């Protein structure tokens, strides 16, 4: 005969959830009542024999959480940490589920082998609550058993679940209760300091849990910490977070736990009778409504983009004027008619390059402001919730949607924004396709091409189509990536629904600024450097003076460019670009666009020998150039509308700009992924444009 296998099980649960009833149901008369060491809190232990197991059950004090505020909660949590029971059973009052699951989130945070008993399931049924137990169990990463304690229902199912969990042993959970980007960043920082300075505590409690408790100002854990570094780190993190949230970190973290629960319940519990009351729930009833949710979301996003561009036009105009003035002022430092390289470098290279990018800053800041507003108020979580069902179909998490949305502004902060995805596969897949979202810089290219080649009434639809093509391609790429390099199951995640909050201006501005700063830095460093390199490549080697004699300034500029490194490169790749309908001039501009997509427009102006003053006239196309033609007229004269469309298509898909490549490298911590993205997208662009051009040429004869 086998020896009985012994396991220890702790019963946790809110007061009145039916813990004692379940305890009695399992142990019958085999009970022993004592006290927890040092305190007069009753400790009941009992024995239960089942199959070939001898199960020792311990009835923990009833608690709502596992803080250090009350003796009961401390006892419960110390028992779990010190005695390491094989399984913790959380008795949940299923008729009052959201409140009861709070304790469960804390047990999940402690990473204990957990079984959930949904007790009072008879009462829950009377209340009209319908559970999708399987899905909820996947989301919480713990088996769930329905019980009716006072009727003895669910006993064997509960015991089977206990044994299965005990046999499985301690495994790492697939997911955890996330605390949001800012808090997660601080937690990660604290974890590092804790791991370095408090080895014993880190071994016993785990760094993550310690970091959470320290941020929550848990007095019991704080008293155990000796290292001043740790205390200092916690203090500075906590000050930082207070500045952002205007609230104690522990309150924000508790809000996150409720958000986690709320999200999990929204997805898995249906109520046949109306019983939700809080303001948050009432807003959610409309905002994430099955039919209304998506239209509301689309309208909000449309408004966000519309306002961004409408309001942004004014400061953009001022900045354009400012840079125009600056270029003129700098140029005037040299005597009229002189041909100084330094002047050209400063005016055309530096001011033209960096200024061309900086004029979009107001637009981008506004977009980030709106996005931060949506995020901080809690709406973005709802947007992710709505998108989750759709995103799941293509193998991603609803949250991936947020960085993609930011991608319509600029890929650089968008790739950074992908940090909200905890799962590496999801995060990398998202990062890879973000450049397919038409960013603000690509928008300038569309604004040049569309009016040149499409009749008025087609402007809107053409723009819409090109954005849509990006999205559709992104979906196809995600599918492909998930089938190949990022193969693997998508684990179901809880879509958190944190309570709605009034966003603080300070926090919204911090968010806006952090992302805006990334953009500014890109302009100040990478784009500055590339602008200078491009300028050199465009200016040297110089043709001989005789070859320029008798030419207009514009024609001379064109000859110089043809003679330069870039012009030659453009010509060298011309054979490869022919099948796409591009000539060397477009090739030259495409090379320039690698620095920043905006550069495409100014490069194209130069190769077509359009005076620099008309080149900037992207908005007012009909403005008569001094005797010459505007860039749009030149384009119309030289290319077909099919080529025009192919230019947009290629610019949309190909070669993410250097700033994007740099950011991908930073966020994936690998050059291979950055290069994979760069060459993969370029190859895709080539293939798609090739097909469109060839098929298009056939059809159009
Ligand atoms: P504890 O505070 O968690 O130990 O809760 P108790 O075990 O003392 O139970 C509180 C009350 O709920 C008692 O009156 C039980 O009879 C009742 N109870 C326990 N389980 C159930 C159940 O599944 N359904 C119903 N309707 N009542 C239950
Ligand atoms: Mg009791």
Short mmCIF file of C-alpha atoms and ligand atoms in Angstrom, two decimals, residues 14-22 59 119-123 147-151, ligand 1:
data_model
loop_
_atom_site.label_atom_id
_atom_site.label_comp_id
_atom_site.label_asym_id
_atom_site.label_seq_id
_atom_site.Cartn_x
_atom_site.Cartn_y
_atom_site.Cartn_z
CA UNK A 14 -13.68 37.47 2.91
CA UNK A 15 -15.68 37.31 6.15
CA UNK A 16 -19.04 35.64 5.56
CA UNK A 17 -18.02 34.12 2.27
CA UNK A 18 -18.73 30.70 3.77
CA UNK A 19 -15.19 29.73 4.70
CA UNK A 20 -16.11 27.97 7.89
CA UNK A 21 -18.97 26.23 6.14
CA UNK A 22 -16.62 24.89 3.44
CA UNK A 59 -8.97 28.08 8.15
CA UNK A 119 -19.27 29.71 -3.12
CA UNK A 120 -22.82 30.98 -2.69
CA UNK A 121 -23.30 30.06 -6.32
CA UNK A 122 -26.97 29.45 -5.52
CA UNK A 123 -27.34 33.07 -4.42
CA UNK A 147 -19.78 25.35 -4.55
CA UNK A 148 -22.83 25.70 -2.35
CA UNK A 149 -21.31 25.28 1.09
CA UNK A 150 -24.41 24.85 3.17
CA UNK A 151 -25.75 22.17 0.80
P1 LIG B 1 -17.27 32.64 7.10
O1 LIG B 1 -17.43 33.92 7.82
O2 LIG B 1 -16.57 32.83 5.81
O3 LIG B 1 -16.66 31.58 7.90
O4 LIG B 1 -18.76 32.19 6.70
P2 LIG B 1 -19.61 31.06 7.27
O5 LIG B 1 -19.10 29.73 6.87
O6 LIG B 1 -19.80 31.28 8.73
O7 LIG B 1 -20.99 31.28 6.49
C1 LIG B 1 -21.80 32.42 6.61
C2 LIG B 1 -23.23 32.10 6.28
O8 LIG B 1 -23.41 31.76 4.93
C3 LIG B 1 -23.75 30.89 7.05
O9 LIG B 1 -25.06 31.19 7.48
C4 LIG B 1 -23.79 29.76 6.03
O10 LIG B 1 -24.79 28.83 6.27
C5 LIG B 1 -24.07 30.51 4.78
N1 LIG B 1 -23.54 29.85 3.60
C6 LIG B 1 -22.31 29.31 3.42
N2 LIG B 1 -22.15 28.83 2.15
C7 LIG B 1 -23.34 29.10 1.50
C8 LIG B 1 -23.80 28.86 0.16
O11 LIG B 1 -23.09 28.34 -0.73
N3 LIG B 1 -25.05 29.30 -0.15
C9 LIG B 1 -25.84 29.90 0.77
N4 LIG B 1 -27.05 30.29 0.40
N5 LIG B 1 -25.43 30.14 2.04
C10 LIG B 1 -24.21 29.73 2.42
#
